Coordinates of C-alpha atoms (C1' of nucleotides) in Angstrom, one line a residue:
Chain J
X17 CA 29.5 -38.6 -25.5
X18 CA 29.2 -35.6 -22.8
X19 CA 28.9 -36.7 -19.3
X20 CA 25.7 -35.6 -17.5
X21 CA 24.8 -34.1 -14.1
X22 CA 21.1 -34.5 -12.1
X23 CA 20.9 -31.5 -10.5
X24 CA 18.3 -31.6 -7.6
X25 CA 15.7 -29.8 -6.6
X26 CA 17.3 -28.1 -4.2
X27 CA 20.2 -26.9 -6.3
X28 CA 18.4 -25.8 -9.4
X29 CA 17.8 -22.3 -8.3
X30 CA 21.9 -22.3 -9.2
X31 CA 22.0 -23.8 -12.1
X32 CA 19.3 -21.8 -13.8
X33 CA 16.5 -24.2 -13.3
X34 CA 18.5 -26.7 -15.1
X35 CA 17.6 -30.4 -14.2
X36 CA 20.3 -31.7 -16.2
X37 CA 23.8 -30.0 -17.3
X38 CA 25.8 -31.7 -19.5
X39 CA 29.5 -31.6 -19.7
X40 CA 31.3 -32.1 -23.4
X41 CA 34.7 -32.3 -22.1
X42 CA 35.5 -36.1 -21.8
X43 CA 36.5 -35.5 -17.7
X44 CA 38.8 -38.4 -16.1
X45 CA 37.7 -38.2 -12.9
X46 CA 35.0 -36.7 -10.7
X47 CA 36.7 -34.4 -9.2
X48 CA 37.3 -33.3 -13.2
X49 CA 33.7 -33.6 -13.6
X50 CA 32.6 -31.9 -10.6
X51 CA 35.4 -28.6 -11.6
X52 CA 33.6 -28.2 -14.6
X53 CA 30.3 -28.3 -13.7
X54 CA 31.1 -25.6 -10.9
X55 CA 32.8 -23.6 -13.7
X56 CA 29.2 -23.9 -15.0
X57 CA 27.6 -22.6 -12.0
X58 CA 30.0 -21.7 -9.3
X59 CA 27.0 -21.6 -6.9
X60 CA 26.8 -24.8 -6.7
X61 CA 30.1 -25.8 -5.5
X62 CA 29.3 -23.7 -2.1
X63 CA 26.5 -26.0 -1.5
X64 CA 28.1 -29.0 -2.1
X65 CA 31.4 -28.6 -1.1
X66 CA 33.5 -27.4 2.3
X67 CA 35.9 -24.1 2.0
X68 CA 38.7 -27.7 2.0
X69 CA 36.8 -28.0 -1.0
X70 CA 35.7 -31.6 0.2
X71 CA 32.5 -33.0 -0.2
X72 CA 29.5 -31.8 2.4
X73 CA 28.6 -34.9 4.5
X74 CA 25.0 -35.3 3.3
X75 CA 26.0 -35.1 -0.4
X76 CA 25.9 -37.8 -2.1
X77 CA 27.3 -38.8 -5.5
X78 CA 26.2 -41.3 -8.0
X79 CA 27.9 -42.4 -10.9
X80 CA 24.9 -44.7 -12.4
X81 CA 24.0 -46.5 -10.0
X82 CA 26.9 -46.5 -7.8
X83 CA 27.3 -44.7 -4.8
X84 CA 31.1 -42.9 -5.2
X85 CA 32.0 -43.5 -1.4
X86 CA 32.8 -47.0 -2.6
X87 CA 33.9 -46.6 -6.0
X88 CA 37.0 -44.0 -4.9
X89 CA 34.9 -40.8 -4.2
X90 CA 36.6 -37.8 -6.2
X91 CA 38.7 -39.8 -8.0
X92 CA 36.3 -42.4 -9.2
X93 CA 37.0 -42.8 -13.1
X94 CA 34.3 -41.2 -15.2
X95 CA 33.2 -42.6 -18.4
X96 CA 32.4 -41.3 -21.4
X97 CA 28.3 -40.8 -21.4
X98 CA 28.1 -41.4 -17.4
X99 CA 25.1 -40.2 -15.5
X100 CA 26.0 -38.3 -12.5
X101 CA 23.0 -37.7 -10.0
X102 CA 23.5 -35.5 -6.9
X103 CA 21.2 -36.9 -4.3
X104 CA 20.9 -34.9 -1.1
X105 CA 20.6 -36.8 2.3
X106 CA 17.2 -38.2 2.1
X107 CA 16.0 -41.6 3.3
X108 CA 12.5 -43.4 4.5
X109 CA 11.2 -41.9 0.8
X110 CA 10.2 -43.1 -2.4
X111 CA 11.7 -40.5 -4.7
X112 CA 9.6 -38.1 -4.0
X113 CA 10.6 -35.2 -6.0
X114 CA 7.0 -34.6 -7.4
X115 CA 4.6 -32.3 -6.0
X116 CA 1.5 -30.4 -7.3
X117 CA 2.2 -28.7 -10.9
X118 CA 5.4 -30.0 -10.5
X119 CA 5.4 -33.1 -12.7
X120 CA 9.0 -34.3 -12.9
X121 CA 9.8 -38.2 -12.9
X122 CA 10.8 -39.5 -10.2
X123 CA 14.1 -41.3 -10.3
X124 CA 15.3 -42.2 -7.1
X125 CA 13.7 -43.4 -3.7
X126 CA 16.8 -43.8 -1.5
X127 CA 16.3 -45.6 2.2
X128 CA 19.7 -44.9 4.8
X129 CA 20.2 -47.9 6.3
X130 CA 22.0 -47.6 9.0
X131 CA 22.7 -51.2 10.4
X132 CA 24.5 -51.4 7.1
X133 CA 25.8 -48.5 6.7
X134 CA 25.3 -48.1 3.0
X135 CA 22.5 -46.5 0.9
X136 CA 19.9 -48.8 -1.3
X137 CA 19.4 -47.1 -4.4
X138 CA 15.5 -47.8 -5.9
X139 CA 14.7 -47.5 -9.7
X140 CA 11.0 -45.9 -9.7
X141 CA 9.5 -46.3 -12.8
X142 CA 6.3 -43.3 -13.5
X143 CA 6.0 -40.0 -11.7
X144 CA 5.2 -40.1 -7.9
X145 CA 3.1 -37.8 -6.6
X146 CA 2.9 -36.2 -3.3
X147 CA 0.1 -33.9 -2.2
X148 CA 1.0 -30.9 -0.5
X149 CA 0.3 -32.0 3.0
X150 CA 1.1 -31.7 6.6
X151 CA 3.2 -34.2 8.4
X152 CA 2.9 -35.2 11.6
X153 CA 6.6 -37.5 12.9
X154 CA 5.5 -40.0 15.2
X155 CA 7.0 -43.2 17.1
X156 CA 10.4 -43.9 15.7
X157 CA 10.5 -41.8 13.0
X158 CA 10.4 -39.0 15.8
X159 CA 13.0 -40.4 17.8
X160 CA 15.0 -40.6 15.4
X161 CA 14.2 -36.6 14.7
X162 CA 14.8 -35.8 17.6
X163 CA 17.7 -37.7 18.2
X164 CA 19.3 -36.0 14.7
X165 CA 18.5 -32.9 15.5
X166 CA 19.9 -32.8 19.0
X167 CA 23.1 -34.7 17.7
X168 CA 23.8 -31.6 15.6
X169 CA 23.0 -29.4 17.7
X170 CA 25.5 -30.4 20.6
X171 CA 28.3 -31.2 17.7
X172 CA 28.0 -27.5 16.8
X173 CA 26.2 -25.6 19.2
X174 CA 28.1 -22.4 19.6
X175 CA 29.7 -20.8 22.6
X176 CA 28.0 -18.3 23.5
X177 CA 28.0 -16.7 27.1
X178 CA 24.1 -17.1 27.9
X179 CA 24.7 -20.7 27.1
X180 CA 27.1 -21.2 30.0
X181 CA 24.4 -20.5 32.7
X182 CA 20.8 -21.6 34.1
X183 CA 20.5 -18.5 36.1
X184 CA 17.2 -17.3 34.7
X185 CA 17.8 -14.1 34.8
X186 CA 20.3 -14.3 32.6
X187 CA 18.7 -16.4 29.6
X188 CA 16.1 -14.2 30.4
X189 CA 18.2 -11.4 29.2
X190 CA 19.7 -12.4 26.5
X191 CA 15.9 -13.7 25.0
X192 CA 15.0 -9.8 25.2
X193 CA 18.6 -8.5 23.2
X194 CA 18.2 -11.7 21.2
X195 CA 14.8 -10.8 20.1
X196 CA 16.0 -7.7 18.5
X197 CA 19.6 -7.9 17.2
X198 CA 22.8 -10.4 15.8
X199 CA 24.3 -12.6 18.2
X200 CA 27.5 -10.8 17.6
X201 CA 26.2 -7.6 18.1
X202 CA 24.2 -8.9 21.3
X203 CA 27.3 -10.8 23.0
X204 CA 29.6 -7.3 24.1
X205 CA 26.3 -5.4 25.5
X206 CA 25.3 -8.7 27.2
X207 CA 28.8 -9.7 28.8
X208 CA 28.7 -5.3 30.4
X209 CA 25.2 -6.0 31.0
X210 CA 25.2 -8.7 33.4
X211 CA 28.6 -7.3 34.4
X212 CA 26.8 -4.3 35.9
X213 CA 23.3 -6.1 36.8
X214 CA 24.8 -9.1 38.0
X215 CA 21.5 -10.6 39.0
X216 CA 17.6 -9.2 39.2
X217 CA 18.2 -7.5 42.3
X218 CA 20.9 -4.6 41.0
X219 CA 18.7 -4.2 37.6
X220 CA 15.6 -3.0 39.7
X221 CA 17.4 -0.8 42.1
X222 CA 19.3 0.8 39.6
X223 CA 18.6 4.6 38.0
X224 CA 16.9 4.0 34.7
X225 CA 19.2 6.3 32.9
X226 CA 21.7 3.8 33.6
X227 CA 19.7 0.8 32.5
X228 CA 19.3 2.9 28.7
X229 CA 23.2 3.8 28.8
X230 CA 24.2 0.0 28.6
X231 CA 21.3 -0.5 26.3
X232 CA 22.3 2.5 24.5
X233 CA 23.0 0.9 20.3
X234 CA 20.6 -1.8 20.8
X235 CA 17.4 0.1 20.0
X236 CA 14.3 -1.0 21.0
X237 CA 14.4 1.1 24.7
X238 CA 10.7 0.5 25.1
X239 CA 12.1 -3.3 25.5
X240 CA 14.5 -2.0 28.6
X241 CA 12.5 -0.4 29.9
X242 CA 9.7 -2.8 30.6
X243 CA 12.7 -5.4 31.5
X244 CA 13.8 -3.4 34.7
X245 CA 9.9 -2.6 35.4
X246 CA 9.8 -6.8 35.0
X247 CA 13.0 -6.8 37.4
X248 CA 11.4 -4.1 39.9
X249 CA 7.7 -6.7 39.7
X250 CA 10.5 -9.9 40.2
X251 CA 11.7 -8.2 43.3
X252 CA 8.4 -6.9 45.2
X253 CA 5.9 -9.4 44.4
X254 CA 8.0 -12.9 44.1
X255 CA 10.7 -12.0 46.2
X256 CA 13.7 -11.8 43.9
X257 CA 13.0 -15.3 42.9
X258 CA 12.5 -15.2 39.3
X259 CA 8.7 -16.9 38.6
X260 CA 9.0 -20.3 37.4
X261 CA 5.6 -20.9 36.4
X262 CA 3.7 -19.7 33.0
X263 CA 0.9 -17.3 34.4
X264 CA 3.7 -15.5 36.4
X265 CA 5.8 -15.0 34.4
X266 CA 3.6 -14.3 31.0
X267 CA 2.5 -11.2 33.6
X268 CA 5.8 -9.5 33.6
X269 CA 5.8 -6.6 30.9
X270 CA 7.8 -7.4 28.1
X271 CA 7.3 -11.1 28.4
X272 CA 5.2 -12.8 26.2
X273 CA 4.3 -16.2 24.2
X274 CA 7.6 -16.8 22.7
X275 CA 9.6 -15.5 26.1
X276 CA 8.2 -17.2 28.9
X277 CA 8.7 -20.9 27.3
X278 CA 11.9 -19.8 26.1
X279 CA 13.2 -18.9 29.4
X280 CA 11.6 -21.9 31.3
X281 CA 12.6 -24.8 29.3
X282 CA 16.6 -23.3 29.0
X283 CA 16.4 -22.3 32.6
X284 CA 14.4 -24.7 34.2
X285 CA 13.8 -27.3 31.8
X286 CA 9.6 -26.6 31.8
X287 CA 8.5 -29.2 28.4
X288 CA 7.5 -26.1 26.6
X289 CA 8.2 -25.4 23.1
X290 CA 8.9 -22.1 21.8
X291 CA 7.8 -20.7 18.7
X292 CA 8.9 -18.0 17.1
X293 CA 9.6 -16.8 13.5
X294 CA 12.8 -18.6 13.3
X295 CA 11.1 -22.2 14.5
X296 CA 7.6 -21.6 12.4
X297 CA 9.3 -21.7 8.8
X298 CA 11.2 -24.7 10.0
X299 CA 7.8 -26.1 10.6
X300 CA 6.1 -25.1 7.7
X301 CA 8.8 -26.8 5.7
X302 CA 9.0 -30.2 7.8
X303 CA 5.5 -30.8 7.5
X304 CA 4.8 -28.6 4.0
X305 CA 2.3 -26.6 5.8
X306 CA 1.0 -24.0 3.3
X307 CA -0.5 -20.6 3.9
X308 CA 0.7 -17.2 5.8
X309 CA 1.5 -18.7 9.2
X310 CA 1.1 -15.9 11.8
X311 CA -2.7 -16.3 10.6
X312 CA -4.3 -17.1 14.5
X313 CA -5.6 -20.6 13.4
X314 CA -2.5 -21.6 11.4
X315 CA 0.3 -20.6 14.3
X316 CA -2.0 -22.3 16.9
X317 CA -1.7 -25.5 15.0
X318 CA 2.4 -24.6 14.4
X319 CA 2.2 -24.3 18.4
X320 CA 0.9 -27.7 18.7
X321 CA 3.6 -29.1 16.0
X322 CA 6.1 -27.4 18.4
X323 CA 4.9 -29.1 20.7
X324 CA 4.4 -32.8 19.7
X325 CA 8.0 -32.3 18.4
X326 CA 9.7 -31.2 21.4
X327 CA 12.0 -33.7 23.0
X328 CA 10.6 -34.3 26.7
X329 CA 14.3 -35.1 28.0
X330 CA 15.9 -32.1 27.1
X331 CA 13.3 -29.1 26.1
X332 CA 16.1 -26.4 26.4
X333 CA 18.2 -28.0 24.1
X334 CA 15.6 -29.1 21.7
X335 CA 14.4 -25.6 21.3
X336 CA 17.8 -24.0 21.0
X337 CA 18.3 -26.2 18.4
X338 CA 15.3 -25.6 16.4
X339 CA 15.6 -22.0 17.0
X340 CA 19.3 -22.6 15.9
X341 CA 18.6 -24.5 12.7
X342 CA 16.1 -22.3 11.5
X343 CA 19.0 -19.1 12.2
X344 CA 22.0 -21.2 10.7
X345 CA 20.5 -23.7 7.8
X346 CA 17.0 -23.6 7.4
X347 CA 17.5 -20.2 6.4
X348 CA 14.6 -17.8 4.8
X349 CA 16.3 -17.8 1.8
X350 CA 17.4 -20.9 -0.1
X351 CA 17.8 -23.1 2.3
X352 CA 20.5 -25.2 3.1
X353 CA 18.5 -28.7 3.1
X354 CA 21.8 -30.7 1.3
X355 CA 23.2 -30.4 4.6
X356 CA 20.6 -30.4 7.3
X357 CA 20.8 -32.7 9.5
X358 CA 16.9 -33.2 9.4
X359 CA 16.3 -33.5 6.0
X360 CA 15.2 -36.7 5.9
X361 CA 12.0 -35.6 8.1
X362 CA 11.4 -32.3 6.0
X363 CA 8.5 -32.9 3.2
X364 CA 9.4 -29.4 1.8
X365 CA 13.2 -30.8 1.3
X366 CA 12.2 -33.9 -0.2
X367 CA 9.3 -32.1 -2.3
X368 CA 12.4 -29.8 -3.2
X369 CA 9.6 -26.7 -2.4
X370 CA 11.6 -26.2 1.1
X371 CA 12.8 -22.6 -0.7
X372 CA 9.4 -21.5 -1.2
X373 CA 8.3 -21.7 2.1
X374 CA 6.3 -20.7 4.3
X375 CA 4.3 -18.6 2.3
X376 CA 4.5 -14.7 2.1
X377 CA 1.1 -13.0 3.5
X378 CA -1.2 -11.8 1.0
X379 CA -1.6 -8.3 0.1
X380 CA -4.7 -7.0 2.4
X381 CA -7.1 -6.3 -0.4
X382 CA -7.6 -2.6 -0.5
X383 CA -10.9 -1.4 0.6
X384 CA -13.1 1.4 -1.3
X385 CA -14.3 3.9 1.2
X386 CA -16.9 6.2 -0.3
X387 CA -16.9 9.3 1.6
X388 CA -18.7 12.9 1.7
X389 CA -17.7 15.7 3.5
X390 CA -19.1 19.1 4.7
X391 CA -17.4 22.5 4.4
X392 CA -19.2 25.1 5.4
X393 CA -17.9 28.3 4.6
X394 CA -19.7 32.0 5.7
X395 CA -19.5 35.4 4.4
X396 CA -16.0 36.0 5.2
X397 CA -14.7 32.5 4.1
X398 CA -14.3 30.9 7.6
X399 CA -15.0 27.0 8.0
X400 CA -15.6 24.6 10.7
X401 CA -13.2 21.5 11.6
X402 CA -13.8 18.9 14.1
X403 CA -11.9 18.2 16.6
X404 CA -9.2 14.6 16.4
X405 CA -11.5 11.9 17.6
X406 CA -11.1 10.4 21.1
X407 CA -10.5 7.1 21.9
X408 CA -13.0 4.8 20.4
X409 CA -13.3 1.9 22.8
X410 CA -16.7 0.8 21.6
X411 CA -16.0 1.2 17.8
X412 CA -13.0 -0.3 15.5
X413 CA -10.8 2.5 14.8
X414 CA -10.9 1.0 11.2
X415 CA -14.7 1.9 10.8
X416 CA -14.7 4.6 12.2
X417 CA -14.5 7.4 10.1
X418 CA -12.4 10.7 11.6
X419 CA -9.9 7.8 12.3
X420 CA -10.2 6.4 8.9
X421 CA -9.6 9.6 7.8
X422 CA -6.0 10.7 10.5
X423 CA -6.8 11.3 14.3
X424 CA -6.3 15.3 13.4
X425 CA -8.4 18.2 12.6
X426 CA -11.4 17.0 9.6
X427 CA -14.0 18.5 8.4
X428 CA -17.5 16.8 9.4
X429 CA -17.1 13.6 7.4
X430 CA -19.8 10.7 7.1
X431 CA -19.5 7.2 4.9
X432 CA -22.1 7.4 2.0
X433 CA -23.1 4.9 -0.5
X434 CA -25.8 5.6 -2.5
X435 CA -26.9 9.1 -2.1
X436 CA -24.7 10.8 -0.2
X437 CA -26.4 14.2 -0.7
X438 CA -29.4 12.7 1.4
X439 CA -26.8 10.9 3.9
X440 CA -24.5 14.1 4.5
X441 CA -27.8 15.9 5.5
X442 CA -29.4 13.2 7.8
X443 CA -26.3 13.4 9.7
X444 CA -25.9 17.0 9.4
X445 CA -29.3 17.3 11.0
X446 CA -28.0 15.5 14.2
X447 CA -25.3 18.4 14.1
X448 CA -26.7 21.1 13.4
X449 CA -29.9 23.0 14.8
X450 CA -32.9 21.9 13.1
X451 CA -33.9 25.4 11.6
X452 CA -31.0 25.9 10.0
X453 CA -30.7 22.9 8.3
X454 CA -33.5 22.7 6.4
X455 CA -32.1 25.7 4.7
X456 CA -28.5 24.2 3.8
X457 CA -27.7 24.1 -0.1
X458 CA -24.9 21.7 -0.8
X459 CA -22.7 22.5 -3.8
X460 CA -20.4 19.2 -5.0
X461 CA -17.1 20.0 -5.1
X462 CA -14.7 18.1 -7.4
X463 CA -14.3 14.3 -5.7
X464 CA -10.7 13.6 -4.3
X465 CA -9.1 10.2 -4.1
X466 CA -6.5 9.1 -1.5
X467 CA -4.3 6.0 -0.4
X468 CA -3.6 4.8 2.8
X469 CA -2.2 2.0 3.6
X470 CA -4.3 -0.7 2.2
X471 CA -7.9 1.7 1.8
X472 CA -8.4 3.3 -1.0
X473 CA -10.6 6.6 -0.1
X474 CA -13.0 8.7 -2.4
X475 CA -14.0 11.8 -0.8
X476 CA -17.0 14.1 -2.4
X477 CA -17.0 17.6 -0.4
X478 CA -19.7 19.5 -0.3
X479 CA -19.3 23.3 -0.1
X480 CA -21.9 24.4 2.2
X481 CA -22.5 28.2 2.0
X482 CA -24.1 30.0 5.2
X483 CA -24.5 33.5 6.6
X484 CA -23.2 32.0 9.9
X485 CA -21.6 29.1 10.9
X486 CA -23.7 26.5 12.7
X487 CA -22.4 25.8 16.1
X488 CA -21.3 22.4 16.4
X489 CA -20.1 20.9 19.5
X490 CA -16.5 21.0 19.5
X491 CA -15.8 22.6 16.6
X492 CA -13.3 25.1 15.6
X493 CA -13.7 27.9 13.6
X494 CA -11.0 28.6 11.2
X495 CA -10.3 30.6 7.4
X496 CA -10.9 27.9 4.9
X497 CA -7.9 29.3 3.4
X498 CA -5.5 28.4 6.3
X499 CA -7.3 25.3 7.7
X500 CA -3.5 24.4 8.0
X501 CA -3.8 26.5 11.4
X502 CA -5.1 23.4 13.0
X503 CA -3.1 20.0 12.5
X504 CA -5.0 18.4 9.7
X505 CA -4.1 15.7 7.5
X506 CA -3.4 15.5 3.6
X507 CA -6.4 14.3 3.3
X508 CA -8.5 17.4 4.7
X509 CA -5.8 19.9 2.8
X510 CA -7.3 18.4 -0.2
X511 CA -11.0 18.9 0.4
X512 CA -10.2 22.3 1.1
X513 CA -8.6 23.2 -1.9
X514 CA -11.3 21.3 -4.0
X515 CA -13.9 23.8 -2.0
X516 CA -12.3 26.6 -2.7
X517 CA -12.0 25.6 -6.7
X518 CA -15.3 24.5 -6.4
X519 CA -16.1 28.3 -5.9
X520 CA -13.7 30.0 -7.4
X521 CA -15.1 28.0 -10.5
X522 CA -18.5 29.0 -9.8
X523 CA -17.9 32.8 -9.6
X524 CA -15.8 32.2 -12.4
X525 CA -18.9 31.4 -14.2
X526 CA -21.2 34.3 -12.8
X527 CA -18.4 36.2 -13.9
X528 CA -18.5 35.5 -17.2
X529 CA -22.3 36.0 -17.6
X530 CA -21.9 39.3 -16.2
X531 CA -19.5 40.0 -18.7
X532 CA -22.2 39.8 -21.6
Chain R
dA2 C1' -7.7 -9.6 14.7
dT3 C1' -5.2 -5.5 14.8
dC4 C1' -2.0 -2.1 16.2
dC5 C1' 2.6 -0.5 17.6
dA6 C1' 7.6 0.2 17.6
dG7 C1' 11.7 0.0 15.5
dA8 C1' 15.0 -2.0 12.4
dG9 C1' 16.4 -3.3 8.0
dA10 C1' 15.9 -4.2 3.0
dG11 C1' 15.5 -2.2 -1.4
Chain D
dC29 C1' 11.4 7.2 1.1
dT30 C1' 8.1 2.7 1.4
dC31 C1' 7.6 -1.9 2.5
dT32 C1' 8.2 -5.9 5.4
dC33 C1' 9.2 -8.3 9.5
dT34 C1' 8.9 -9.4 14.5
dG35 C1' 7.2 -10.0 19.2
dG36 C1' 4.4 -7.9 22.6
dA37 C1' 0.1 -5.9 24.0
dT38 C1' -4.7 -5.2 23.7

DNA sequence: ATCCAGAGAG
DNA sequence: CTCTCTGGAT
């Protein structure tokens, strides 16, 4: 009779999907068991095991129905045909390890009782399931959250130098390098940072070329530069004082939604939650909150989450240590939930979906755009481009069609659907002097397709022969044959070179009648 | 909402 | 190279 493993949710991306792996060998002892199942899968033994190759606190290991903590942990005696689950650290549920299209039995609903100190193990008979929902921790089931969460945090917080100070300035500081780079990499410019601009004062004063020079290997210069312009506005308008209220110090440049509650709760313990990437997808997998989350609606309700979470005693700690959890276990990729210290809380862990959340964003549907375009061209086979478009305050740059096309050199271009003979004209008209336009003969030129980003763009020129070139206000006159004289875009190289087929075909054609 | 800048993954 | 991610700005 082979021994069995239960692999859980959380564990089955090692194992293949597997939800059971059986072992023929007739092992002794777990610890026999255990070396052949992560001979199986050698994945798994990271997750559930130390480097000291001892079992990860929130592990826990059932032989049946017993719990191997009391029963001689690795060395428990294994019998032939045993049943050994792996249950990660999950109380207050029901054996919950159904969700939507995810119909698997449910085995085990295990409740931590603390007072006792031992686990109660619950037989479920049927399949339990959950609907994807969002979670909202209240009362004591929050305190106790919060109380986890913090408990971790300050067992293993890591020493790191903007931890040893309040000065604002400082955490202020290592916000802006920390938004961009490793800790590692942060911690040797940060320690010669603050060595050199020991407070707000010697960062404004000092020669910008100096600022970039410690900055220099942490990219993102933009970033110092708009921190010494914040430093130069701390200075003049608050006196040195760094700002210790939200308006004031949202207005400094460079310091924005996640910055200014980051710096006030660590530096002046302000009750505001932070939210960045790091804190939303723990979020989304506490409370299984579907969906792309930096969707306006869906962060402002991950603000609020933040904030109902946030632990009013300590609101430095508690975000560092969200922020922290989401850097060090609730990690994008597979997450470590077997040994979070909040998985008990998480719906995603207990769903065992935690992995595959939050959601990616959906590909932008790509848009059609039907354009036509004119290119005149007169007797000695000049054209006329337009000018790049100026700033369009009034009108969306996406709609608006020399953008749509590149902010360079273009032909006159106008959105058709329908006929665009009949369109091209009607705008032509506004162009162009009247007199002349009635005249204009528009030859179709082969269409062109082309792909930016997520629009996909049809172009139909028009080759529009003339004895002399309109005058259009603006334009340029160039050889259609080197419109590359002006800065133009792919785009407009192609509708040249599909005009000047278009006519070279043509004569072609006269040509060969000619011939006969 | 959308764009931008820059880094990093593939 | 392209695609994706992030926080700020608008």
């Amino acid at each position: 009779m082979p021994v069995t493993f239960h692999i859980p949710g959380t564990l089955r991306e090692f194992t293949d999907g597997r939800n059971t792996i059986e072992i023929e060998q007739s092992p002794a002892t777990l610890a026999d068991a255990l070396s052949a199942l992560w001979k199986l899968y050698p994945r798994v033994r990271d997750r559930m095991a130390t480097e000291q190759g001892q079992i990860r606190e929130h592990v826990n290991l059932f032989i049946g129905d017993e719990n191997v903590r009391y029963t001689g942990g690795l060395a428990s005696p294994i019998a032939a045909g045993s049943e050994i689950w792996i249950i990660p650290a999950i109380s207050g549920g029901w054996g919950v390890t159904s969700g939507p299209g995810r119909e698997r039995p449910a085995k085990f609903g295990i409740v931590d009782s603390r007072e006792k100190e031992s686990l109660f193990v619950f037989r479920l008979t049927g399949t339990v399931v959950r609907e994807f929902r969002r979670t909202m921790l209240k009362g004591h089931e929050l305190a106790e959250f919060r109380e986890q969460l913090l408990d971790w945090f300050r067992q293993f917080r890591r020493d790191l130098p903007w931890r040893r100070t309040k000065d604002p300035y400082r955490i202020w500081l290592s916000e802006i390098m920390l938004q961009q780079t490793r800790v590692a990499v942060v911690i040797p410019y940060y320690e010669r940072f603050v060595e050199r601009f020991p407070n707000v004062q010697s960062l404004a004063t000092a020669p910008e070329n100096e600022v970039l020079r410690l900055w220099s290997g942490l990219g993102y210069y933009g970033r110092a530069r708009n921190l010494q312009k914040a430093a130069q506005q701390v200075v003049v308008r608050h006196g040195g004082n760094f700002p210790a209220n939200l308006e004031e110090l949202l207005a400094l440049p460079g310091i924005g939604n996640y910055t200014a509650p980051a710096v006030l709760s660590i530096a002046f313990g302000e009750k505001l939650a932070v939210l960045d990437g790091n804190v939303a997808r723990v979020l989304a997998r506490i409370g299984t909150i579907g969906g792309y989350l930096r969707e306006s609606q869906r962060w402002q309700g991950l603000q609020e989450m933040a904030n109902s979470l946030l632990d009013p005693e300590s609101p430095g700690d508690w975000n560092q240590a969200m922020m922290e959890l989401g850097a060090t276990r609730c990690t994008p990729k597979s997450p470590q939930c077997l040994i979070c210290p909040v998985a008990q809380f998480c719906e995603g862990c207990k769903l065992g979906i935690a992995g595959s959340l939050p959601e990616k964003r959906k590909k932008h549907a790509t848009v059609e755009i039907h354009l036509a375009a004119a290119v005149f061209a007169d007797e000695n086979g000049w054209t006329l481009l337009l000018p790049p478009p100026e700033d369009q305050n009034n009108e969306s740059l996406a709609d608006y069609v020399p953008a749509t096309v590149s902010r360079l050199w273009h032909f006159p271009t106008v959105p058709v659907s329908g006929d665009s003979v009949a369109k091209l004209r009607s705008v032509l008209g506004e162009l162009v002097a009247k007199k002349q336009n009635g005249n204009l003969r528009l030859f179709a030129a082969g269409k062109i397709r082309h792909t930016v980003t997520y629009r996909a763009i049809t172009v139909q020129p028009y080759r529009i022969n003339t004895k002399k070139l309109p005058r259009i206000k603006g334009a340029e006159r160039v050889p259609l044959q080197e419109v590359t004289v002006l800065p133009v875009s792919n785009l407009t190289r192609k509708i040249a070179r599909a005009a000047l087929e278009a006519v070279s075909s043509v004569s072609q054609k006269r040509r060969e009648l000619s011939f006969r």
